[in-house]
């Protein structure tokens, strides 16, 4: 599920209501942070809190040869390379700053703000992490506030280009989740048996995400159970996530179907996103003995809505030759849902039927991708990456592309060339 | 082949070969440390932030040298088989998920010796000729 599923809207009218609406979502985290900063040091601990400021960023430019659609990175990105700009700086460029405070040895607070292209085209900073954590025992940690959902193996640091081998997280897997963080509680339990470190991670929360034109996407009762096992050079990952998703922009449209009586209600219930449970399973692994690495993930998302079911996977391998790391990625995403539906057999329902079919066809992303690239660690804490992607769209879908124009045909492979400079400080 | 390409390739080859010829670095602990020996996996887990206490329950705190020191690159290549860039990537993953900060880093062998003498539960590394009497060299098993 992503922005492509929503009817194309005029982004220029995003109102100031949006910034007002963001307030309640971040207030809890803010309050917790302020309380922790003020209250924790006086809890009988004599050591002064230690503060760390860290940051990361990417300066990138991407080119796509498909001029009737945009290649973007984030699900809710407004513009990208191709139709909007032949060469786009907006696809990969971002900057993040993090403040970490350690109070005593058990209390910690983290605030991370990331500025990247949002749904309205702006680079307004958004709060990615904002939580306080407490180590109940050395193994058991509870965090309250905003945390990133560990739906996939590298979800939590997917925006830190420097920490990842390729230019961007593979969309075939990472775009299967509409919401990437939540406000709530998160418990992790790290245990060690002999040489194996195992981390079990449990997360409950909710999140409201802004969409263009003042609409919102609500993700309620979000639940993620993830397990990471590390042994020598091997990492194994498995996760199950579910969330109840509501997208208010579609409510009037499906109410239109409901107005036609039981047949319309049947279609609305079958396809709408109104407190609809979306379930995601993912499995991943990495083997990195140092001079080379291989990593891959498989994921499946499912719901009884027009979003339907998708399966995605990717496999990336690379070799480290001094400061140079050439790599190769294979990736694939298949949609299991129908591309069209007959709708209601009434002439008055024709516009509704057409919109429904547009939703179905635009949501179905069916593609394979091959990417070759290289990372060059040319200076401390800075890496240059170049990557070429060839995307093969299938079943006439638009794959991961967005902003498709009337002239878009999708019958030719799309070539994307990207180069980025990733840094951490 | 253009000359500059040759130069780039040769520089790459030389730096690869350079990594194979280690200047030796030894792992050290304070004399009063409870640690008698470590396996290379334990050492690598300690420096990757995965192991914070030994099987006997004693806490262990790694001390690093800054990247500008010759010992830094040599230590990570020799004992962990990783380049400084790989180590920075590893810590980026922990820092930006709020899970940890890299070990405290000192600027020289002398600073390392001073830092280790303050806390018996620390561990560090340095050039063998720089090890003072207050520290003992640790055997790293396979």
Coordinates of C-alpha atoms in Angstrom, one line a residue:
Chain A
X1 CA 0.0 0.0 0.0
X2 CA 1.4 3.4 -0.8
X3 CA 0.7 6.8 -2.3
X4 CA 0.3 5.2 -5.7
X5 CA -2.9 3.7 -4.5
X6 CA -4.5 7.0 -3.8
X7 CA -6.2 9.0 -6.4
X8 CA -3.8 11.5 -7.9
X9 CA -4.3 14.7 -6.1
X10 CA -3.1 18.3 -6.4
X11 CA -0.3 18.6 -4.0
X12 CA -0.1 22.4 -4.2
X13 CA -3.1 22.9 -1.8
X14 CA -1.6 21.2 1.2
X15 CA -2.8 23.4 3.9
X16 CA -1.4 24.6 7.1
X17 CA -3.7 22.2 8.9
X18 CA -1.1 19.6 8.3
X19 CA 1.4 21.1 10.7
X20 CA -1.3 21.6 13.3
X21 CA -2.2 17.9 12.9
X22 CA 1.3 16.8 13.5
X23 CA 1.3 18.2 17.0
X24 CA -0.8 15.6 18.8
X25 CA 1.3 12.8 17.3
X26 CA 4.6 14.1 18.5
X27 CA 3.4 15.6 21.8
X28 CA 3.6 12.3 23.8
X29 CA 7.2 11.8 22.7
X30 CA 8.1 15.4 23.4
X31 CA 6.6 15.3 26.9
X32 CA 8.5 12.1 27.6
X33 CA 11.7 13.5 26.4
X34 CA 11.4 16.7 28.5
X35 CA 10.4 14.7 31.6
X36 CA 13.3 12.4 31.2
X37 CA 15.8 15.2 30.6
X38 CA 14.6 17.0 33.7
X39 CA 13.7 14.2 36.1
X40 CA 16.1 11.4 35.5
X41 CA 19.4 13.0 36.7
X42 CA 17.9 13.7 40.1
X43 CA 17.0 10.1 40.7
X44 CA 19.9 9.6 43.1
X45 CA 22.5 9.1 40.4
X46 CA 25.7 11.1 40.9
X47 CA 27.2 10.8 37.5
X48 CA 26.4 13.6 35.1
X49 CA 24.4 12.6 32.0
X50 CA 26.5 12.1 28.9
X51 CA 25.3 13.6 25.6
X52 CA 26.1 12.6 22.1
X53 CA 25.2 14.4 18.9
X54 CA 25.5 12.3 15.8
X55 CA 24.3 12.8 12.2
X56 CA 24.1 11.2 8.8
X57 CA 23.2 12.3 5.4
X58 CA 23.1 11.6 1.7
X59 CA 23.6 13.9 -1.2
X60 CA 22.4 12.1 -4.3
X61 CA 21.4 12.6 -7.9
X62 CA 19.3 10.1 -9.8
X63 CA 18.4 9.9 -13.5
X64 CA 15.6 7.8 -15.1
X65 CA 15.0 7.3 -18.8
X66 CA 11.2 6.9 -18.3
X67 CA 9.9 10.5 -18.9
X68 CA 6.2 9.6 -18.3
X69 CA 6.6 8.6 -14.6
X70 CA 8.7 9.4 -11.6
X71 CA 11.2 7.2 -9.9
X72 CA 11.1 8.0 -6.1
X73 CA 12.6 6.5 -3.0
X74 CA 10.0 7.0 -0.2
X75 CA 6.4 5.8 -0.5
X76 CA 5.1 9.2 0.1
X77 CA 7.7 11.2 -1.9
X78 CA 6.1 13.9 -4.1
X79 CA 8.5 14.0 -7.1
X80 CA 11.4 12.0 -8.5
X81 CA 13.6 11.4 -11.5
X82 CA 12.0 11.0 -14.9
X83 CA 8.8 12.9 -15.5
X84 CA 9.4 15.7 -12.9
X85 CA 13.2 16.0 -13.4
X86 CA 15.5 14.3 -15.8
X87 CA 18.2 14.5 -13.1
X88 CA 16.7 14.7 -9.6
X89 CA 18.4 15.7 -6.4
X90 CA 15.3 14.9 -4.4
X91 CA 15.2 11.1 -4.8
X92 CA 18.0 10.2 -2.3
X93 CA 19.2 13.4 -0.6
X94 CA 18.5 13.6 3.1
X95 CA 20.0 14.6 6.4
X96 CA 19.4 13.3 9.9
X97 CA 20.6 14.5 13.3
X98 CA 20.4 12.6 16.5
X99 CA 20.7 13.6 20.1
X100 CA 21.4 10.8 22.6
X101 CA 21.4 11.3 26.4
X102 CA 22.6 8.7 28.8
X103 CA 21.4 9.1 32.4
X104 CA 23.1 6.7 34.7
X105 CA 23.6 3.4 33.0
X106 CA 20.0 2.4 32.7
X107 CA 18.2 5.4 31.4
X108 CA 18.6 6.7 27.9
X109 CA 16.8 9.2 25.7
X110 CA 17.0 9.4 21.9
X111 CA 15.7 12.1 19.5
X112 CA 16.4 11.8 15.8
X113 CA 15.1 14.2 13.2
X114 CA 15.3 13.5 9.5
X115 CA 14.9 15.9 6.7
X116 CA 14.0 14.3 3.3
X117 CA 11.4 14.9 0.6
X118 CA 7.9 14.6 2.0
X119 CA 4.5 14.2 0.4
X120 CA 4.3 17.9 -0.2
X121 CA 7.7 18.2 -1.8
X122 CA 9.2 20.0 1.1
X123 CA 12.1 18.9 3.1
X124 CA 10.5 19.7 6.5
X125 CA 12.3 17.8 9.3
X126 CA 10.3 14.9 10.7
X127 CA 10.8 13.1 14.0
X128 CA 12.0 9.6 13.2
X129 CA 12.9 8.5 16.7
X130 CA 11.9 10.1 20.1
X131 CA 11.9 7.8 23.0
X132 CA 13.2 7.1 26.5
X133 CA 14.5 3.7 27.3
X134 CA 15.1 1.9 30.6
X135 CA 17.2 -1.3 31.1
X136 CA 15.1 -3.4 33.6
X137 CA 18.0 -5.9 33.5
X138 CA 21.1 -5.9 31.3
X139 CA 19.1 -8.1 28.9
X140 CA 15.6 -6.5 29.0
X141 CA 15.0 -3.0 27.7
X142 CA 11.8 -1.1 27.5
X143 CA 11.4 2.0 25.3
X144 CA 8.5 4.4 25.4
X145 CA 7.9 7.0 22.7
X146 CA 8.4 6.9 18.9
X147 CA 10.4 4.0 17.5
X148 CA 10.9 2.7 14.1
X149 CA 9.2 -0.7 13.4
X150 CA 11.6 -3.5 12.8
X151 CA 9.4 -4.9 10.0
X152 CA 12.5 -5.9 7.9
X153 CA 16.1 -6.7 8.6
X154 CA 17.5 -3.2 8.0
X155 CA 14.3 -1.1 8.7
X156 CA 15.7 0.7 11.7
X157 CA 18.6 2.2 9.8
X158 CA 17.3 2.2 6.2
X159 CA 17.8 5.9 6.0
X160 CA 21.4 5.8 7.0
X161 CA 23.0 5.4 3.6
X162 CA 26.5 5.0 5.1
X163 CA 25.3 1.9 7.1
X164 CA 23.9 0.2 3.9
X165 CA 25.8 -1.3 1.0
X166 CA 23.5 -0.1 -1.8
X167 CA 22.2 3.3 -2.7
X168 CA 18.7 2.7 -1.2
X169 CA 16.8 -0.1 0.5
X170 CA 15.2 -2.5 -2.1
X171 CA 11.7 -1.2 -2.7
X172 CA 10.5 -4.7 -3.6
X173 CA 10.6 -5.5 0.1
X174 CA 10.7 -2.1 1.9
X175 CA 7.7 -0.6 0.1
X176 CA 5.5 -3.4 1.4
X177 CA 5.0 -1.5 4.6
X178 CA 3.0 1.8 4.5
X179 CA 4.0 2.9 8.0
X180 CA 7.6 2.8 9.3
X181 CA 7.4 4.1 12.8
X182 CA 4.9 4.2 15.6
X183 CA 4.2 5.9 18.9
X184 CA 4.0 3.4 21.8
X185 CA 5.9 0.9 23.7
X186 CA 8.7 -1.4 22.7
X187 CA 10.4 -4.2 24.6
X188 CA 13.6 -6.0 23.6
X189 CA 15.2 -9.0 25.2
X190 CA 18.8 -9.8 24.3
X191 CA 20.2 -13.1 25.3
X192 CA 23.4 -14.9 24.7
X193 CA 23.9 -18.7 24.5
X194 CA 27.6 -19.6 23.9
X195 CA 28.5 -17.7 20.8
X196 CA 25.0 -16.7 19.7
X197 CA 23.5 -13.3 20.5
X198 CA 19.7 -13.3 20.1
X199 CA 17.4 -10.3 20.2
X200 CA 13.7 -10.6 20.6
X201 CA 11.8 -7.5 19.9
X202 CA 8.1 -6.7 20.6
X203 CA 6.4 -3.4 19.7
X204 CA 2.9 -2.0 20.2
X205 CA 1.9 1.4 18.9
X206 CA -0.1 3.6 16.6
X207 CA 0.7 6.3 14.1
X208 CA -1.1 8.9 12.1
X209 CA 0.7 9.8 8.8
X210 CA -0.1 12.9 6.8
X211 CA -1.1 12.5 3.2
X212 CA -1.5 15.2 0.5
X213 CA -4.4 17.7 0.8
X214 CA -4.8 17.3 4.5
X215 CA -5.8 13.7 4.4
X216 CA -4.4 11.2 6.8
X217 CA -3.5 7.5 7.0
X218 CA -4.1 6.0 10.4
X219 CA -2.3 2.9 11.6
X220 CA -3.8 1.6 14.8
X221 CA -3.0 -1.4 17.1
X222 CA 0.3 -1.8 15.3
X223 CA 2.1 -4.9 16.5
X224 CA 5.5 -6.2 15.5
X225 CA 7.3 -9.3 16.7
X226 CA 10.9 -9.5 15.4
X227 CA 13.8 -11.8 16.2
X228 CA 17.4 -11.3 15.2
X229 CA 20.1 -13.9 15.7
X230 CA 23.8 -13.1 15.3
X231 CA 26.4 -15.7 15.3
X232 CA 29.9 -15.0 14.0
X233 CA 29.5 -13.6 10.5
X234 CA 25.9 -14.7 10.2
X235 CA 22.7 -12.7 10.9
X236 CA 19.2 -14.3 10.7
X237 CA 16.1 -12.2 10.9
X238 CA 12.4 -13.0 11.1
X239 CA 9.4 -10.7 11.8
X240 CA 5.6 -10.6 11.8
X241 CA 3.8 -7.3 11.8
X242 CA 0.2 -6.3 11.6
X243 CA -1.6 -3.0 11.7
X244 CA -5.2 -1.8 11.3
X245 CA -5.1 0.7 8.5
X246 CA -7.5 3.5 7.7
X247 CA -7.1 5.9 4.8
X248 CA -9.7 8.6 5.1
X249 CA -9.2 10.0 1.6
X250 CA -11.0 6.9 0.3
X251 CA -14.0 6.9 2.6
X252 CA -16.3 9.1 0.4
X253 CA -15.4 7.0 -2.6
X254 CA -16.4 3.7 -0.9
X255 CA -19.5 5.4 0.6
X256 CA -20.5 6.0 -3.0
X257 CA -20.5 2.2 -3.6
X258 CA -22.4 1.6 -0.3
X259 CA -25.2 4.0 -1.5
X260 CA -26.1 1.4 -4.1
X261 CA -27.3 -1.2 -1.5
X262 CA -26.1 -4.7 -0.7
X263 CA -24.1 -5.2 -3.9
X264 CA -22.3 -1.9 -3.4
X265 CA -21.7 -2.7 0.2
X266 CA -20.2 -6.0 -0.7
X267 CA -17.7 -4.3 -3.1
X268 CA -16.9 -1.6 -0.5
X269 CA -16.2 -4.1 2.2
X270 CA -14.1 -6.2 -0.1
X271 CA -11.8 -3.3 -1.2
X272 CA -11.9 -0.4 1.3
X273 CA -9.2 0.6 3.8
X274 CA -11.2 1.2 6.9
X275 CA -9.7 -0.4 10.0
X276 CA -8.4 -3.1 7.6
X277 CA -5.8 -5.4 9.0
X278 CA -2.6 -5.6 7.0
X279 CA -0.3 -8.5 7.9
X280 CA 3.4 -8.7 6.9
X281 CA 5.8 -11.7 7.3
X282 CA 9.4 -11.3 6.5
X283 CA 12.5 -13.4 6.6
X284 CA 16.1 -12.3 6.0
X285 CA 19.7 -13.2 6.4
X286 CA 23.2 -11.8 6.0
X287 CA 26.6 -13.5 5.8
X288 CA 29.5 -11.1 6.0
X289 CA 33.0 -12.7 6.6
X290 CA 34.7 -9.3 5.8
X291 CA 36.1 -9.6 2.3
X292 CA 32.7 -10.3 0.8
X293 CA 29.0 -10.3 1.8
X294 CA 25.7 -11.6 0.8
X295 CA 22.3 -10.5 2.2
X296 CA 18.7 -11.1 1.2
X297 CA 15.1 -10.8 2.4
X298 CA 11.7 -12.2 1.5
X299 CA 8.5 -10.7 2.6
X300 CA 4.8 -11.0 2.1
X301 CA 2.0 -8.5 2.8
X302 CA -1.7 -9.3 2.9
X303 CA -5.0 -7.6 3.4
X304 CA -8.6 -8.0 2.2
X305 CA -8.5 -4.6 0.5
X306 CA -7.6 -3.2 -2.9
X307 CA -4.0 -3.4 -1.6
X308 CA -4.4 -7.2 -1.8
X309 CA -1.3 -9.3 -1.4
X310 CA 2.3 -8.8 -2.5
X311 CA 5.4 -10.9 -2.3
X312 CA 8.9 -9.4 -2.7
X313 CA 12.4 -10.5 -2.3
X314 CA 16.0 -9.3 -3.0
X315 CA 19.4 -10.7 -2.9
X316 CA 22.6 -8.5 -2.8
X317 CA 26.1 -9.7 -2.9
X318 CA 29.4 -7.7 -3.0
X319 CA 33.1 -8.1 -2.8
X320 CA 35.4 -5.7 -0.9
X321 CA 38.6 -4.9 -2.7
X322 CA 40.5 -2.4 -0.6
X323 CA 38.2 0.6 -0.3
X324 CA 36.1 -0.4 -3.3
X325 CA 32.9 -2.6 -2.9
X326 CA 31.3 -3.6 -6.2
X327 CA 27.9 -5.2 -5.7
X328 CA 25.0 -6.9 -7.6
X329 CA 21.3 -7.0 -6.6
X330 CA 18.5 -9.1 -7.9
X331 CA 15.0 -8.2 -6.8
X332 CA 11.4 -9.1 -7.6
X333 CA 7.9 -8.1 -6.5
X334 CA 4.8 -10.0 -7.5
X335 CA 1.2 -8.8 -6.8
X336 CA -1.3 -11.5 -6.3
X337 CA -4.4 -9.3 -6.6
X338 CA -6.6 -8.7 -9.6
X339 CA -5.8 -5.7 -11.9
X340 CA -9.4 -5.0 -12.5
X341 CA -12.9 -5.7 -11.1
X342 CA -16.3 -5.5 -13.1
X343 CA -17.8 -3.2 -10.4
X344 CA -21.5 -2.6 -10.2
X345 CA -23.7 -3.2 -13.3
X346 CA -25.5 0.2 -13.1
X347 CA -24.7 3.0 -15.6
X348 CA -24.7 5.5 -12.7
X349 CA -21.9 3.5 -11.0
X350 CA -19.6 3.8 -14.0
X351 CA -17.4 6.6 -12.6
X352 CA -17.1 4.6 -9.4
X353 CA -16.2 1.4 -11.3
X354 CA -13.5 3.3 -13.2
X355 CA -12.0 4.7 -10.1
X356 CA -12.0 1.3 -8.5
X357 CA -10.2 -0.1 -11.5
X358 CA -7.7 2.7 -11.4
X359 CA -7.0 2.0 -7.7
X360 CA -6.5 -1.7 -8.5
X361 CA -4.3 -1.2 -11.5
X362 CA -2.2 1.5 -9.9
X363 CA -1.7 -0.4 -6.7
X364 CA -0.5 -3.6 -8.4
X365 CA 3.2 -3.3 -8.6
X366 CA 4.7 -6.3 -10.4
X367 CA 8.3 -5.9 -11.4
X368 CA 11.8 -7.4 -11.4
X369 CA 15.0 -5.5 -11.0
X370 CA 18.7 -6.0 -11.5
X371 CA 21.2 -3.5 -10.1
X372 CA 24.9 -3.2 -10.4
X373 CA 26.8 -0.7 -8.4
X374 CA 29.9 0.1 -6.4
X375 CA 30.7 1.7 -3.1
X376 CA 33.9 3.6 -2.6
X377 CA 35.0 4.4 0.9
X378 CA 37.3 7.2 -0.3
X379 CA 37.6 9.1 3.0
X380 CA 36.9 8.4 6.7
X381 CA 33.1 8.4 7.3
X382 CA 32.3 9.2 3.7
X383 CA 31.3 6.8 0.9
X384 CA 30.6 7.4 -2.8
X385 CA 28.2 5.0 -4.5
X386 CA 27.2 4.6 -8.1
X387 CA 24.4 2.3 -9.1
X388 CA 22.6 1.3 -12.3
X389 CA 19.1 -0.2 -12.0
X390 CA 17.2 -1.9 -14.8
X391 CA 13.5 -2.3 -13.8
X392 CA 11.3 -4.6 -15.8
X393 CA 7.6 -3.8 -15.3
X394 CA 5.2 -6.7 -15.6
X395 CA 1.5 -7.2 -16.4
X396 CA 1.4 -3.6 -17.6
X397 CA 1.8 -2.3 -14.1
X398 CA 3.8 0.8 -13.1
X399 CA 5.9 -1.1 -10.6
X400 CA 7.6 1.2 -8.1
X401 CA 7.1 4.3 -10.3
X402 CA 4.8 7.1 -9.3
X403 CA 3.2 10.2 -10.9
X404 CA 2.4 8.2 -14.1
X405 CA 1.3 10.4 -17.0
X406 CA -1.3 9.6 -19.7
X407 CA 1.5 8.7 -22.1
X408 CA 2.9 6.1 -19.8
X409 CA 3.0 2.6 -21.3
X410 CA 5.2 0.6 -19.1
X411 CA 6.2 -1.9 -21.7
X412 CA 9.8 -0.9 -21.8
X413 CA 12.4 -1.6 -19.1
X414 CA 13.3 1.5 -17.1
X415 CA 16.9 2.4 -16.5
X416 CA 17.8 4.4 -13.4
X417 CA 21.3 5.7 -12.8
X418 CA 22.1 7.0 -9.3
X419 CA 25.1 8.4 -7.6
X420 CA 25.3 9.3 -3.9
X421 CA 27.7 10.6 -1.3
X422 CA 26.8 9.2 2.1
X423 CA 28.3 10.5 5.3
X424 CA 28.1 10.1 9.1
X425 CA 29.4 12.4 11.8
Chain B
X1 CA 44.9 2.3 -20.8
X2 CA 45.2 5.9 -19.7
X3 CA 48.0 6.6 -17.2
X4 CA 45.6 7.9 -14.5
X5 CA 43.6 4.7 -14.7
X6 CA 46.7 2.6 -14.2
X7 CA 47.6 4.8 -11.3
X8 CA 44.2 4.3 -9.6
X9 CA 44.4 0.5 -10.1
X10 CA 48.0 0.4 -8.8
X11 CA 47.1 2.4 -5.8
X12 CA 44.2 0.0 -5.1
X13 CA 46.4 -3.0 -5.4
X14 CA 49.1 -1.5 -3.2
X15 CA 46.6 -0.7 -0.5
X16 CA 45.2 -4.2 -0.7
X17 CA 48.7 -5.6 -0.3
X18 CA 49.3 -3.1 2.5
X19 CA 46.5 -4.7 4.4
X20 CA 48.1 -8.1 4.2
X21 CA 51.3 -6.9 5.8
X22 CA 50.3 -6.2 9.4
X23 CA 52.3 -4.3 11.8
X24 CA 51.6 -6.2 15.0
X25 CA 49.3 -5.0 17.6
X26 CA 48.7 -6.7 20.9
X27 CA 45.6 -6.9 23.1
X28 CA 46.2 -5.7 26.7
X29 CA 44.4 -5.6 30.0
X30 CA 45.3 -4.1 33.4
X31 CA 47.4 -6.4 35.5
X32 CA 44.5 -6.8 38.0
X33 CA 42.0 -7.7 35.3
X34 CA 40.1 -11.0 35.9
X35 CA 40.6 -11.9 32.2
X36 CA 43.3 -14.5 31.6
X37 CA 42.6 -15.3 27.9
X38 CA 40.0 -14.6 25.3
X39 CA 38.9 -16.3 22.1
X40 CA 39.1 -14.2 18.9
X41 CA 35.3 -14.4 18.7
X42 CA 34.9 -13.0 22.2
X43 CA 37.3 -10.2 21.4
X44 CA 35.5 -9.3 18.2
X45 CA 32.1 -9.4 20.0
X46 CA 33.4 -7.2 22.8
X47 CA 34.6 -4.6 20.2
X48 CA 31.3 -4.9 18.2
X49 CA 29.3 -4.1 21.3
X50 CA 27.7 -7.6 21.4
X51 CA 29.5 -8.9 24.6
X52 CA 29.4 -6.6 27.6
X53 CA 30.1 -9.2 30.3
X54 CA 32.3 -12.3 30.3
X55 CA 30.9 -15.8 30.9
X56 CA 32.0 -15.4 34.6
X57 CA 29.7 -12.3 34.9
X58 CA 32.5 -9.7 35.0
X59 CA 31.8 -6.6 33.0
X60 CA 34.2 -5.8 30.3
X61 CA 34.6 -2.3 28.7
X62 CA 36.6 -2.0 25.5
X63 CA 38.8 1.1 24.9
X64 CA 39.5 2.0 21.3
X65 CA 42.2 4.2 19.6
X66 CA 41.1 6.9 17.2
X67 CA 41.2 6.3 13.5
X68 CA 44.2 8.6 13.1
X69 CA 46.4 6.2 15.1
X70 CA 48.3 3.5 13.2
X71 CA 47.2 0.9 15.8
X72 CA 43.5 1.4 14.9
X73 CA 43.4 0.0 11.4
X74 CA 45.9 -2.7 12.3
X75 CA 43.9 -3.9 15.3
X76 CA 40.6 -4.2 13.3
X77 CA 42.3 -5.9 10.3
X78 CA 44.3 -8.3 12.4
X79 CA 41.8 -9.4 15.0
X80 CA 38.4 -8.7 13.4
X81 CA 39.2 -8.9 9.7
X82 CA 37.3 -5.6 9.1
X83 CA 38.3 -2.3 7.6
X84 CA 37.8 1.0 9.6
X85 CA 34.9 1.8 7.2
X86 CA 33.2 -1.5 8.0
X87 CA 33.5 -0.8 11.7
X88 CA 32.0 2.7 11.2
X89 CA 29.1 1.2 9.2
X90 CA 28.6 -1.3 12.1
X91 CA 28.5 1.5 14.7
X92 CA 26.2 3.7 12.5
X93 CA 23.6 0.9 12.7
X94 CA 23.8 0.9 16.5
X95 CA 24.0 4.7 17.0
X96 CA 21.1 5.6 14.7
X97 CA 18.8 3.0 16.2
X98 CA 19.6 4.3 19.7
X99 CA 21.2 1.0 20.7
X100 CA 24.7 2.0 21.5
X101 CA 27.7 4.3 21.2
X102 CA 31.1 3.1 20.0
X103 CA 33.8 2.5 22.7
X104 CA 35.7 5.5 24.0
X105 CA 38.7 6.2 21.8
X106 CA 42.1 7.5 23.0
X107 CA 44.7 9.2 20.8
X108 CA 47.9 7.3 21.6
X109 CA 49.4 4.2 23.2
X110 CA 50.2 6.3 26.3
X111 CA 46.7 7.5 26.6
X112 CA 45.5 3.9 26.3
X113 CA 47.8 2.8 29.1
X114 CA 46.5 5.7 31.3
X115 CA 42.8 4.8 30.5
X116 CA 43.3 1.1 31.2
X117 CA 45.0 1.8 34.6
X118 CA 41.9 3.5 35.8
X119 CA 39.5 0.5 35.6
X120 CA 40.4 -3.2 36.0
X121 CA 37.5 -4.2 33.8
X122 CA 38.8 -2.5 30.7
X123 CA 40.5 -4.0 27.6
X124 CA 42.6 -2.3 24.9
X125 CA 45.3 -2.7 22.3
X126 CA 48.6 -1.1 21.4
X127 CA 52.0 -1.6 19.7
X128 CA 53.9 -4.4 21.7
X129 CA 56.9 -2.1 22.4
X130 CA 54.6 0.4 24.1
X131 CA 53.1 -2.0 26.7
X132 CA 54.0 -0.6 30.3
X133 CA 54.5 -2.8 33.4
X134 CA 51.0 -1.9 34.6
X135 CA 49.4 -3.9 31.7
X136 CA 49.6 -7.4 30.6
X137 CA 49.4 -8.8 27.1
X138 CA 46.4 -11.1 26.5
X139 CA 46.6 -14.4 24.6
X140 CA 43.9 -14.5 21.9
X141 CA 42.8 -18.0 21.2
X142 CA 41.2 -19.1 18.0

